[in-house]
PDB file of C-alpha atoms in Angstrom:
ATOM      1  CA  UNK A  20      65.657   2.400  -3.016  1.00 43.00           C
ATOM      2  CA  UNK A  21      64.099  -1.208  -2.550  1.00 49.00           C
ATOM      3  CA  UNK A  22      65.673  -3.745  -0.027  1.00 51.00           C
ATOM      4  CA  UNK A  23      66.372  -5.578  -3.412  1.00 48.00           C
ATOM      5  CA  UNK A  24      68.088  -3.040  -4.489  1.00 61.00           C
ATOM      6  CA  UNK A  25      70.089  -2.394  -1.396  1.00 70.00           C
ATOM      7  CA  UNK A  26      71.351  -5.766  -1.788  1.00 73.00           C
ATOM      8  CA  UNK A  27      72.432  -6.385  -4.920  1.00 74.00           C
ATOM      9  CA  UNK A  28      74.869  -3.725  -5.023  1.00 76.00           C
ATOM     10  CA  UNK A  29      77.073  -6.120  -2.193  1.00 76.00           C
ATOM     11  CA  UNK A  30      77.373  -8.149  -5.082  1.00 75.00           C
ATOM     12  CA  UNK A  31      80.430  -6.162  -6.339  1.00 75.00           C
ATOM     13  CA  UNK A  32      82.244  -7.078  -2.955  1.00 76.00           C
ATOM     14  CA  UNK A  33      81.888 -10.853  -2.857  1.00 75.00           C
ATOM     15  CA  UNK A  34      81.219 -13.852  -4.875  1.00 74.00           C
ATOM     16  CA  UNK A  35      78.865 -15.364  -1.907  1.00 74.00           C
ATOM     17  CA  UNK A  36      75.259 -16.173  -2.777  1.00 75.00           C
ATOM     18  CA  UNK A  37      73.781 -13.044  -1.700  1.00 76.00           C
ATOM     19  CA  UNK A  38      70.813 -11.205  -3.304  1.00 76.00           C
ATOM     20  CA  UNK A  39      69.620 -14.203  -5.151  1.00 78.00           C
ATOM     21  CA  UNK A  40      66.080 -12.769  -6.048  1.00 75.00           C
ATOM     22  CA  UNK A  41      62.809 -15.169  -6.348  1.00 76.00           C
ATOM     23  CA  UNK A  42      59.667 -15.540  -8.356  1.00 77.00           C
ATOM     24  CA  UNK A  43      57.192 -16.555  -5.987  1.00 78.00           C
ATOM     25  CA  UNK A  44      58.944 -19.251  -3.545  1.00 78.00           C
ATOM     26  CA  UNK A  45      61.681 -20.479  -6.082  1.00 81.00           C
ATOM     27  CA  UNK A  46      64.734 -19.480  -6.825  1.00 79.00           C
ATOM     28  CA  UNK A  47      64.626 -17.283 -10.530  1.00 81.00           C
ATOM     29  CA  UNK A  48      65.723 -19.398 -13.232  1.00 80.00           C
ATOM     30  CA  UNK A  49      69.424 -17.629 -14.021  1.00 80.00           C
ATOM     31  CA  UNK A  50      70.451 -17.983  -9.914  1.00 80.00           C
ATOM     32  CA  UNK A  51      68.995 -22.051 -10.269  1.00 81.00           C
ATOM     33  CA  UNK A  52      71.226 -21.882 -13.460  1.00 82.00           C
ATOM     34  CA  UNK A  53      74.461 -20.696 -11.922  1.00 79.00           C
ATOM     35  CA  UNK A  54      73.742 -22.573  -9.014  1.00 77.00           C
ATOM     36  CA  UNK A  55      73.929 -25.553 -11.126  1.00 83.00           C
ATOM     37  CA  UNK A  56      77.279 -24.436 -12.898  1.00 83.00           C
ATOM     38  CA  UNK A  57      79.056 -23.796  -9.455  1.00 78.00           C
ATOM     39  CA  UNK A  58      77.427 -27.554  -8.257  1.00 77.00           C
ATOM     40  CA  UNK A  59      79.111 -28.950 -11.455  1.00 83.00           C
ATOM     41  CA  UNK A  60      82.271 -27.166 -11.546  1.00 80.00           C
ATOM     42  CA  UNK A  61      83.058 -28.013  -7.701  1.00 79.00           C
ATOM     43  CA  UNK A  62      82.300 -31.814  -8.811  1.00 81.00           C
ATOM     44  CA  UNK A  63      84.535 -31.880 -11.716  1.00 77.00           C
ATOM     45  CA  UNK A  64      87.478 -30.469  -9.368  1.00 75.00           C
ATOM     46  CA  UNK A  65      87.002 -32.966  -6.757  1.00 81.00           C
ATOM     47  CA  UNK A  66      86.820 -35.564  -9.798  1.00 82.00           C
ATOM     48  CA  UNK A  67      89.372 -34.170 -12.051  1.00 85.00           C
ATOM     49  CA  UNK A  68      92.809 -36.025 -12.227  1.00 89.00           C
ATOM     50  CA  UNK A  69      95.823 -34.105 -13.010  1.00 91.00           C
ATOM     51  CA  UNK A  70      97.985 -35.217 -16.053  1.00 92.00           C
ATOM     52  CA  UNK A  71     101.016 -35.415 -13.951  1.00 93.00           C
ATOM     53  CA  UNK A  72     103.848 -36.435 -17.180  1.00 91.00           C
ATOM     54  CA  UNK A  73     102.107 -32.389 -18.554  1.00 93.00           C
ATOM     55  CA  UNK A  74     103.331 -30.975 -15.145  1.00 94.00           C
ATOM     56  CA  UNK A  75     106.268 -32.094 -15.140  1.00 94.00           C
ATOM     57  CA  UNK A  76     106.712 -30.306 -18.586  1.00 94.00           C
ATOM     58  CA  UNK A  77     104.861 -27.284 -17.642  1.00 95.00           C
ATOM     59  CA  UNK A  78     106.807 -27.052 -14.621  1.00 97.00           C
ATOM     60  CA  UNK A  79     110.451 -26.858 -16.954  1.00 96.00           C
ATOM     61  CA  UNK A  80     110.967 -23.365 -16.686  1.00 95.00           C
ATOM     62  CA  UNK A  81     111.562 -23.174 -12.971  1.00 96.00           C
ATOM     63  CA  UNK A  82     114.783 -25.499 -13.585  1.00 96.00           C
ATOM     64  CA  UNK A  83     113.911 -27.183 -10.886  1.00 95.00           C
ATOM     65  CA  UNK A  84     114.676 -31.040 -10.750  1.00 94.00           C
ATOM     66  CA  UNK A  85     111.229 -33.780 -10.085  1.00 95.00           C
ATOM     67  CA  UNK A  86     110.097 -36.501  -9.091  1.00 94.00           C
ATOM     68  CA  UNK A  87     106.774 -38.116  -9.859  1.00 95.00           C
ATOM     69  CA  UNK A  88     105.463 -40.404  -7.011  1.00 96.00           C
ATOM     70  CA  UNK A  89     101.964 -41.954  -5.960  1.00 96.00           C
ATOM     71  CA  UNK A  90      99.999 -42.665  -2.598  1.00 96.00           C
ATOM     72  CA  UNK A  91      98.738 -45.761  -2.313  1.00 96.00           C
ATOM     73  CA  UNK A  92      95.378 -44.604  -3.150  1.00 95.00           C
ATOM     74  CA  UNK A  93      95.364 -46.398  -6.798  1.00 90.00           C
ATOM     75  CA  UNK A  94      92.488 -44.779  -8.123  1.00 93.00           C
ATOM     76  CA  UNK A  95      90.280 -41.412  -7.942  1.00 92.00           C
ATOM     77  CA  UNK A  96      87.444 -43.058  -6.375  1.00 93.00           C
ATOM     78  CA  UNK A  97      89.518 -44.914  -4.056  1.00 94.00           C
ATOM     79  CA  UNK A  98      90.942 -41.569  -2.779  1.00 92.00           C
ATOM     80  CA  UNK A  99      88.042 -40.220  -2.448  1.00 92.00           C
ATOM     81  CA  UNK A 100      86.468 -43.163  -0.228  1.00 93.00           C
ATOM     82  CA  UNK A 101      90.214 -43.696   2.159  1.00 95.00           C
ATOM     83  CA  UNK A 102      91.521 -40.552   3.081  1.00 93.00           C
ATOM     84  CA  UNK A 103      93.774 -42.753   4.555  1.00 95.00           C
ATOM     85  CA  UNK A 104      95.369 -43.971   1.936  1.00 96.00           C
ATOM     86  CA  UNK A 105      96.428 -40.746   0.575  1.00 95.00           C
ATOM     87  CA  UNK A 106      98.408 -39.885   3.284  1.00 95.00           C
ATOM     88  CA  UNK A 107     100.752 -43.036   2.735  1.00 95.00           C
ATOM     89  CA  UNK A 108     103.224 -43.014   0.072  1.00 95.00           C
ATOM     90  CA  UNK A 109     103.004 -46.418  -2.217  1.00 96.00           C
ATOM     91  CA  UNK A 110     105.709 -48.855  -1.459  1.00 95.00           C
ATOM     92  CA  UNK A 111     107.037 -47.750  -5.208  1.00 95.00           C
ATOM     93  CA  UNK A 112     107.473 -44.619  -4.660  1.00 94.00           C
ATOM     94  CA  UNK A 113     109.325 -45.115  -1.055  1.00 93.00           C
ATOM     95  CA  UNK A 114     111.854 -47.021  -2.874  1.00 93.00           C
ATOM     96  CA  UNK A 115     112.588 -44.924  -5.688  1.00 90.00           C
ATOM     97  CA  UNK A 116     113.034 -41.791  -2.980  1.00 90.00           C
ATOM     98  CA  UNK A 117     115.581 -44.494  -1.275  1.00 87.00           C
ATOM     99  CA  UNK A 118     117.629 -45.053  -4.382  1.00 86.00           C
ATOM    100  CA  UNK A 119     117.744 -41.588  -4.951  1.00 81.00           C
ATOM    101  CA  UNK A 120     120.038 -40.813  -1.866  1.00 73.00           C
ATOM    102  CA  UNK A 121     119.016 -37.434  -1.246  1.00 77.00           C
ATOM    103  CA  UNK A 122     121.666 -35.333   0.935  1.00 76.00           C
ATOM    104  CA  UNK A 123     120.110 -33.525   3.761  1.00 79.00           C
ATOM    105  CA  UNK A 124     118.214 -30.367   2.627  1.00 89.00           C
ATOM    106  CA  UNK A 125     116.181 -27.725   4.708  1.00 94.00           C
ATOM    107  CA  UNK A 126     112.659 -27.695   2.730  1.00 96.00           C
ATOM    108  CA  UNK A 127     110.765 -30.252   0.628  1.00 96.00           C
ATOM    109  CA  UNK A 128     108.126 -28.835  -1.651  1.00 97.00           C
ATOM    110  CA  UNK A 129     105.233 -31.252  -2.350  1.00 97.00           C
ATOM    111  CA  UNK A 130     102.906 -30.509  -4.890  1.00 97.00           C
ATOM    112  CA  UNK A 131      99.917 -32.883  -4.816  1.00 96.00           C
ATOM    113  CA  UNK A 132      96.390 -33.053  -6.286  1.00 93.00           C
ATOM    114  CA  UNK A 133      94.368 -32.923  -3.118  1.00 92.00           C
ATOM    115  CA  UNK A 134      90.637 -31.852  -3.841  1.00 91.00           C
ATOM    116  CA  UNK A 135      91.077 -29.915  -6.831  1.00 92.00           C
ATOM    117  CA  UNK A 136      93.159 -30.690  -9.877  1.00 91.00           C
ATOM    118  CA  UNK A 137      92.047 -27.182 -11.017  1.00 90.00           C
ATOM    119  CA  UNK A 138      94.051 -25.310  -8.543  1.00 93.00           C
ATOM    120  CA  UNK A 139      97.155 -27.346  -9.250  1.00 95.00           C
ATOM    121  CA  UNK A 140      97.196 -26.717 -12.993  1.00 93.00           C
ATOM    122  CA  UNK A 141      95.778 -22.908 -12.834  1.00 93.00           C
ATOM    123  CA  UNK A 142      97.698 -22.196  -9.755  1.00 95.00           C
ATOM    124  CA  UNK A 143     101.253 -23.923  -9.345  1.00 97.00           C
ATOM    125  CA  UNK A 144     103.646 -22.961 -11.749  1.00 97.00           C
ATOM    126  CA  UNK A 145     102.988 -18.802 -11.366  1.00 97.00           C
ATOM    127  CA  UNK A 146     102.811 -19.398  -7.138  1.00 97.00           C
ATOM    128  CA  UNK A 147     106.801 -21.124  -6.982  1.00 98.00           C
ATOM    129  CA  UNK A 148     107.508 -18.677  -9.837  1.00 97.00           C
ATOM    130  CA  UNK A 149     106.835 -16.264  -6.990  1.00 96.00           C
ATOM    131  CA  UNK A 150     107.985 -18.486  -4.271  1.00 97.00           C
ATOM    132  CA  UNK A 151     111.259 -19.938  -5.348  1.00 97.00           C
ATOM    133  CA  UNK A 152     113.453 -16.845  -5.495  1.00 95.00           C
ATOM    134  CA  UNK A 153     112.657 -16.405  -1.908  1.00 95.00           C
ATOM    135  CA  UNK A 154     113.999 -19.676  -1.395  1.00 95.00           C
ATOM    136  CA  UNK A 155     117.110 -19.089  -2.985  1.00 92.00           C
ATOM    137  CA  UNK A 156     119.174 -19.388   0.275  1.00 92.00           C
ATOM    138  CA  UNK A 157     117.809 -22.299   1.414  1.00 94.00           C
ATOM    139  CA  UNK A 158     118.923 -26.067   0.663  1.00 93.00           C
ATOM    140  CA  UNK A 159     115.817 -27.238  -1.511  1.00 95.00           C
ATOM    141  CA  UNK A 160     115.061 -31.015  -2.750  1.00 94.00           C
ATOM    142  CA  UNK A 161     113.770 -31.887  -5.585  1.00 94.00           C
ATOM    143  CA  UNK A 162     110.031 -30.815  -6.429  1.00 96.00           C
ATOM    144  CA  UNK A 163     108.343 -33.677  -5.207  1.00 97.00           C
ATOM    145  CA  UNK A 164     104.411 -34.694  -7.533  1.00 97.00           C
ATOM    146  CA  UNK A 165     102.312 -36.943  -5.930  1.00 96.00           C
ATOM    147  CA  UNK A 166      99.526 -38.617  -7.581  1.00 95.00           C
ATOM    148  CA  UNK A 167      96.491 -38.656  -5.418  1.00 95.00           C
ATOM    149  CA  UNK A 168      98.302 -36.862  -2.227  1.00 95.00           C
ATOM    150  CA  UNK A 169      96.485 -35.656   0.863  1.00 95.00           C
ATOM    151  CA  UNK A 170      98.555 -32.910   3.357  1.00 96.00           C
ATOM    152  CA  UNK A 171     100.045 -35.720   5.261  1.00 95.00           C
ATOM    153  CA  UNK A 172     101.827 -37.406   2.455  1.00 96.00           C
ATOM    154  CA  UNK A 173     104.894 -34.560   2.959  1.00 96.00           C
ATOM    155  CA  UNK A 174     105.470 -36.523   6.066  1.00 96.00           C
ATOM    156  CA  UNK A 175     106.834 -39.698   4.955  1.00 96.00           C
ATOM    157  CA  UNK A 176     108.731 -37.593   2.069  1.00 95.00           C
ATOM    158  CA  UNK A 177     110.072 -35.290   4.472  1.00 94.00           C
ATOM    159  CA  UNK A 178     111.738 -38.761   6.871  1.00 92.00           C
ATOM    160  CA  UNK A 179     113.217 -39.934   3.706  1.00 91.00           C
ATOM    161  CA  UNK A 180     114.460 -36.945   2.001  1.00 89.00           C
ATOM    162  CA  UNK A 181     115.685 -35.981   5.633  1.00 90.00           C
ATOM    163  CA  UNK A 182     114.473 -32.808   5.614  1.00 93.00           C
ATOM    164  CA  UNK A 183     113.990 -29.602   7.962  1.00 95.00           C
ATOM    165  CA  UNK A 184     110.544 -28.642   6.239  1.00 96.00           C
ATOM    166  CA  UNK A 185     107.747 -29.658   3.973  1.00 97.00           C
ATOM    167  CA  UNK A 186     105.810 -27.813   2.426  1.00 98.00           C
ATOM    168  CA  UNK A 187     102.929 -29.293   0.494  1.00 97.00           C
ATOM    169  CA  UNK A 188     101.354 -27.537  -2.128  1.00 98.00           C
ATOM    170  CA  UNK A 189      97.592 -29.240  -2.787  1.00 96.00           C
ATOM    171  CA  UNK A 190      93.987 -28.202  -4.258  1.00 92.00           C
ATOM    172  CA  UNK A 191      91.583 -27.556  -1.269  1.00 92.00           C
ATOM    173  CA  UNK A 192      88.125 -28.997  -0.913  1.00 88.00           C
ATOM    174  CA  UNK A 193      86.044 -26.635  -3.235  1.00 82.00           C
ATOM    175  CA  UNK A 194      83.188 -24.653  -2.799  1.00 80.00           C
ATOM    176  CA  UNK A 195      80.615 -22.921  -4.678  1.00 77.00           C
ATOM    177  CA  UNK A 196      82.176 -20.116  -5.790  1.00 74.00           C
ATOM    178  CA  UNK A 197      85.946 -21.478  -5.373  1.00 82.00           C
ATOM    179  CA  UNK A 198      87.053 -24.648  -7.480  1.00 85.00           C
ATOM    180  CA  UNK A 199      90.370 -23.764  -7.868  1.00 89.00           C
ATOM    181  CA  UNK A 200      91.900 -22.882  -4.709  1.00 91.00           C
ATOM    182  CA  UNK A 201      95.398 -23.707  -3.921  1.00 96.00           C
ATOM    183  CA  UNK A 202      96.585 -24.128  -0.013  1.00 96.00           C
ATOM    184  CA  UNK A 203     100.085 -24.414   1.328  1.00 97.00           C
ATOM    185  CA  UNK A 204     100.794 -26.689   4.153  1.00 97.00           C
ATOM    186  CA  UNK A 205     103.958 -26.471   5.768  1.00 97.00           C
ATOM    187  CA  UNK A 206     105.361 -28.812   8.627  1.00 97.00           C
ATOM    188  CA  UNK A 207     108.908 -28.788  10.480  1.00 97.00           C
ATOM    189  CA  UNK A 208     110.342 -31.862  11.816  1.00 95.00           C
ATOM    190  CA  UNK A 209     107.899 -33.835   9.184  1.00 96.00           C
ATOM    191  CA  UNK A 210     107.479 -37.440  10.246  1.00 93.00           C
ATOM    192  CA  UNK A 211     104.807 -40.304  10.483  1.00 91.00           C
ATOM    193  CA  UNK A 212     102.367 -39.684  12.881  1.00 90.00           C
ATOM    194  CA  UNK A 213     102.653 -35.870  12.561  1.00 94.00           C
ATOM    195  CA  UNK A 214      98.665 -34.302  13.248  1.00 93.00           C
ATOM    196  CA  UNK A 215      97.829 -31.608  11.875  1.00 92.00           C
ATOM    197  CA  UNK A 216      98.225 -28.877  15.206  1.00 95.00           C
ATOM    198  CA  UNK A 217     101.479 -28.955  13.619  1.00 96.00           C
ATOM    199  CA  UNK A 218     101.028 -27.325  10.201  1.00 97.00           C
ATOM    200  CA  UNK A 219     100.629 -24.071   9.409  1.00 96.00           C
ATOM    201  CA  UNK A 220      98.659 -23.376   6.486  1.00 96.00           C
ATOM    202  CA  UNK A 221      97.977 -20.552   4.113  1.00 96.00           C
ATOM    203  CA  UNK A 222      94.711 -20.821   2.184  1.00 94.00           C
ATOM    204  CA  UNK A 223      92.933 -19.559  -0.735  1.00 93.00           C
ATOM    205  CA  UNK A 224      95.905 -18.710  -3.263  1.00 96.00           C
ATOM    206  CA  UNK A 225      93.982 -17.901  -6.548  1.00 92.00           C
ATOM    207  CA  UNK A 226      93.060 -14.465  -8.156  1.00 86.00           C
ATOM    208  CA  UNK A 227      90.564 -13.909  -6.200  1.00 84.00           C
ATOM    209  CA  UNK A 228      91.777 -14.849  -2.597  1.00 88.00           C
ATOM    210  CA  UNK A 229      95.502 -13.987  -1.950  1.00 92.00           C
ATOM    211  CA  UNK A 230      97.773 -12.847  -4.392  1.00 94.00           C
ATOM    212  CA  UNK A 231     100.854 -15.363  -5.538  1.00 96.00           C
ATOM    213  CA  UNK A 232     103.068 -12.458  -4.549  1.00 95.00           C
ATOM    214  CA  UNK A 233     101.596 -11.943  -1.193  1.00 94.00           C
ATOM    215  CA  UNK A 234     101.061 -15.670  -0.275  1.00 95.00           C
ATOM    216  CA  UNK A 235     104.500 -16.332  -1.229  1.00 96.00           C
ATOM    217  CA  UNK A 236     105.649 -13.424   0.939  1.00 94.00           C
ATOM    218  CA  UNK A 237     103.642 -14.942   3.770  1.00 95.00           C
ATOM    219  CA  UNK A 238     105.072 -18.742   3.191  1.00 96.00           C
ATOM    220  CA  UNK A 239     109.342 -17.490   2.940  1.00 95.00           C
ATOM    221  CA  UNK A 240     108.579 -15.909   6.527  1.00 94.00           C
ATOM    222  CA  UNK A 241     107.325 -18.587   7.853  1.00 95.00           C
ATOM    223  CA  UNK A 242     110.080 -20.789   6.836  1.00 96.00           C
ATOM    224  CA  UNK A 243     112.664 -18.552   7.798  1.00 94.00           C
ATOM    225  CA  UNK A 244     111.094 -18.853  11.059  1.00 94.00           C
ATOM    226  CA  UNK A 245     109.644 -22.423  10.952  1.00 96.00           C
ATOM    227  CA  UNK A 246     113.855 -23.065  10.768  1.00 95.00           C
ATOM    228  CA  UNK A 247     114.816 -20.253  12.991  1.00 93.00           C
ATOM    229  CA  UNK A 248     112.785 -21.483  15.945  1.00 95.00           C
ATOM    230  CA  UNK A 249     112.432 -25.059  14.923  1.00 96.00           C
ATOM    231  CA  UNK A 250     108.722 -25.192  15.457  1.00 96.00           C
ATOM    232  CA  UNK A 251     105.527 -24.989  13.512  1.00 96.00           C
ATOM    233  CA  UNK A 252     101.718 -25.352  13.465  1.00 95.00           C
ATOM    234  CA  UNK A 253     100.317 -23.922  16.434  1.00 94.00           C
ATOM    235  CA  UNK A 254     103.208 -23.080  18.403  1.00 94.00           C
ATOM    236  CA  UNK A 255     104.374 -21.019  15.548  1.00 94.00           C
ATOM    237  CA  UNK A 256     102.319 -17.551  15.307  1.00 90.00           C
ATOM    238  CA  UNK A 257     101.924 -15.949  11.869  1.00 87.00           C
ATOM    239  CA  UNK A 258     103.283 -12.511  13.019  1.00 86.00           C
ATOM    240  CA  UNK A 259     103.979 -11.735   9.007  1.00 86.00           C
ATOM    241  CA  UNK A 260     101.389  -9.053   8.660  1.00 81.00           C
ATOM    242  CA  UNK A 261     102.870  -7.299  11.891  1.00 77.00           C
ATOM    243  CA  UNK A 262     106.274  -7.150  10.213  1.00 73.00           C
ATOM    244  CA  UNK A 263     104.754  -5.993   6.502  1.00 69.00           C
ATOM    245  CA  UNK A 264     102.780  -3.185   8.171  1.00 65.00           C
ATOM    246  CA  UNK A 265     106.510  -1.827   9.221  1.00 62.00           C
ATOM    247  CA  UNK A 266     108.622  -2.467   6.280  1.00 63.00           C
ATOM    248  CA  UNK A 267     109.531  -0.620   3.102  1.00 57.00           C
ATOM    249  CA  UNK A 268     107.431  -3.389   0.919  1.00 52.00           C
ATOM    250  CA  UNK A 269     104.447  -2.273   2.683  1.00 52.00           C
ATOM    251  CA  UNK A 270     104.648   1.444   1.899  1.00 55.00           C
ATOM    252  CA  UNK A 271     105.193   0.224  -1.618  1.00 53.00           C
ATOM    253  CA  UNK A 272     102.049  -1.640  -1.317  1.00 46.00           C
ATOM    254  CA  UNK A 273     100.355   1.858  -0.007  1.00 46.00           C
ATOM    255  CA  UNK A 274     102.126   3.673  -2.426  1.00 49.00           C
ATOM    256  CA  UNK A 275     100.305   1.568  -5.116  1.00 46.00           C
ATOM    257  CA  UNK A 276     104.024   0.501  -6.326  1.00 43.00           C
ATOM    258  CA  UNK A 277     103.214  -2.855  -6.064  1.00 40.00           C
ATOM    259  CA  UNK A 278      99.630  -3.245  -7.254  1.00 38.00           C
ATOM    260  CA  UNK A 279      98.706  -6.601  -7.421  1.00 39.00           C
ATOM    261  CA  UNK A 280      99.711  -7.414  -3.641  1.00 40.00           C
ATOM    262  CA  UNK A 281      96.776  -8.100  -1.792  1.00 41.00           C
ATOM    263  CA  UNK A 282      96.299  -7.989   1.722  1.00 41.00           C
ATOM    264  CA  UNK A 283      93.514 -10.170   3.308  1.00 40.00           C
TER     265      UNK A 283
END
C-alpha cells in the first residue's frame, strides 16, 4: 500500500484537509476546486443576513412567544467592522423590552445571527425542539431575535428581562469545512460588563458535530446547575459526561436505543 493510499482512507473519519494529493507542486485541480467552494461558502455565512420576520414564522410551532430586537450595529458590514456594537442592544429595542414589563423569569433564550446565518436557519428550530421540553420546569421569557447580535448582547437582555440565565443561541465564526455551526452561550447573573470567563459554552451543534439531542442534554444540566449553584463560566465545571456515563440514558445510548446521540 502507498503512503497515498494510507492516507486517504482517514478521509472517512474527518472532514479536515487531509490527503489532498498534488500534480507536481500544486494542489490537483478537484482539491483547488473544493477548496474554493469551502472559501465561498464560509464567506457567504459570515455575509449572509437572516430574514428575521421568516423566523419568527418558522419558529410557530414551538408556541413559544417573540420578540424581534436589533444591536446597534445597523448594517452587516458595520457588524462586521465594530464588534462592539453588537454587543449593545439599540436604544429601540431597550425600550420596547421596558414596555413589555417582563415578570422575573429564570432563563432568557437569545437567538442571534452571530457569524453564520446558516447555522441559525439550518440549526435553531430542531435544537429548542430538543431543548425546550427540558426546560419545562423552569420560568422561561419570551424567545428573544436579535438582528446582528454578538454573545454579549444576552447581557443587557438578561438586566432588563431580570433574569437568572441567558442563554444565547448564535452562528459561530466558520471554517472550512463548518459554515453552519451553531454555539450556545450561557451566562448566570447576566449584566453589562459581564467577560466572557463567565460563560459556558457548548460548540459545534450541527449534524456533524454534536447531536441536537445530546447538546441539549448537555445545556438543561448546566442550567439546572448554573441555578443550583448560582455560578457559571469557569467556576462552573461541565461534569455532564461524568453523570451520563452512570445513568440509564447512557446504557440506552450503548444499547444503540437511542441512535442518533452522539458523544464527543
Amino acid at each position: 500500500m502507498s503512503n497515498g493510499d494510507a492516507w486517504e482512507k482517514y478521509r472517512n473519519f474527518t472532514n479536515a484537509r487531509i490527503a489532498l494529493g498534488r500534480t507536481g507542486g500544486s494542489l490537483t485541480t478537484s482539491e483547488m476546486l473544493s477548496f474554493r467552494m469551502d472559501h465561498a461558502l464560509a464567506r457567504d455565512a459570515v455575509w449572509s443576513e437572516v430574514d428575521w420576520e421568516s423566523m419568527q414564522s418558522v419558529l410557530t410551532p414551538l408556541n413559544q412567544p417573540m420578540h424581534l430586537l436589533k444591536s446597534q450595529a445597523g448594517n452587516r458590514q458595520q457588524y462586521i467592522q465594530r464588534p462592539d456594537l453588537g454587543r449593545l442592544l439599540h436604544p429601540d429595542s431597550q425600550s420596547s423590552l421596558k414596555e413589555q414589563s417582563i415578570t422575573e423569569t429564570e432563563v432568557a433564550i437569545v437567538i442571534s445571527d452571530g457569524l453564520s446565518a446558516m447555522a441559525i436557519e439550518s440549526h435553531v428550530l430542531p435544537f429548542l425542539s430538543a431543548l425546550l421540553p427540558l426546560l419545562s420546569s423552569f420560568r422561561l421569557a419570551p424567545l428573544m431575535l436579535v438582528e446582528n447580535g454578538r454573545v454579549a448582547i444576552g447581557d443587557p437582555i438578561g438586566e432588563l428581562c431580570k433574569c437568572q440565565i441567558t442563554v444565547v443561541l448564535v452562528g459561530e465564526r466558520p471554517g472550512l469545512s463548518s459554515p453552519d455551526s451553531l454555539g450556545a452561550y450561557l451566562t448566570f447573573d447576566p449584566k453589562t460588563g459581564n467577560t466572557d470567563e463567565k460563560r459556558n459554552c457548548i460548540s459545534n451543534i450541527r449534524a456533524e458535530g454534536l447531536s441536537y439531542d445530546y447538546a441539549a442534554q448537555k445545556l438543561a444540566f448546566l442550567i439546572s446547575e448554573a441555578l443550583r449553584r448560582k455560578i457559571s463560566g469557569v467556576n462552573l465545571k461541565d461534569t455532564f459526561d461524568d453523570q451520563l456515563l452512570d445513568s440509564d440514558f447512557a446504557k440506552d445510548v450503548k444499547s444503540n436505543k437511542i441512535r442518533h446521540i452522539q458523544k464527543p
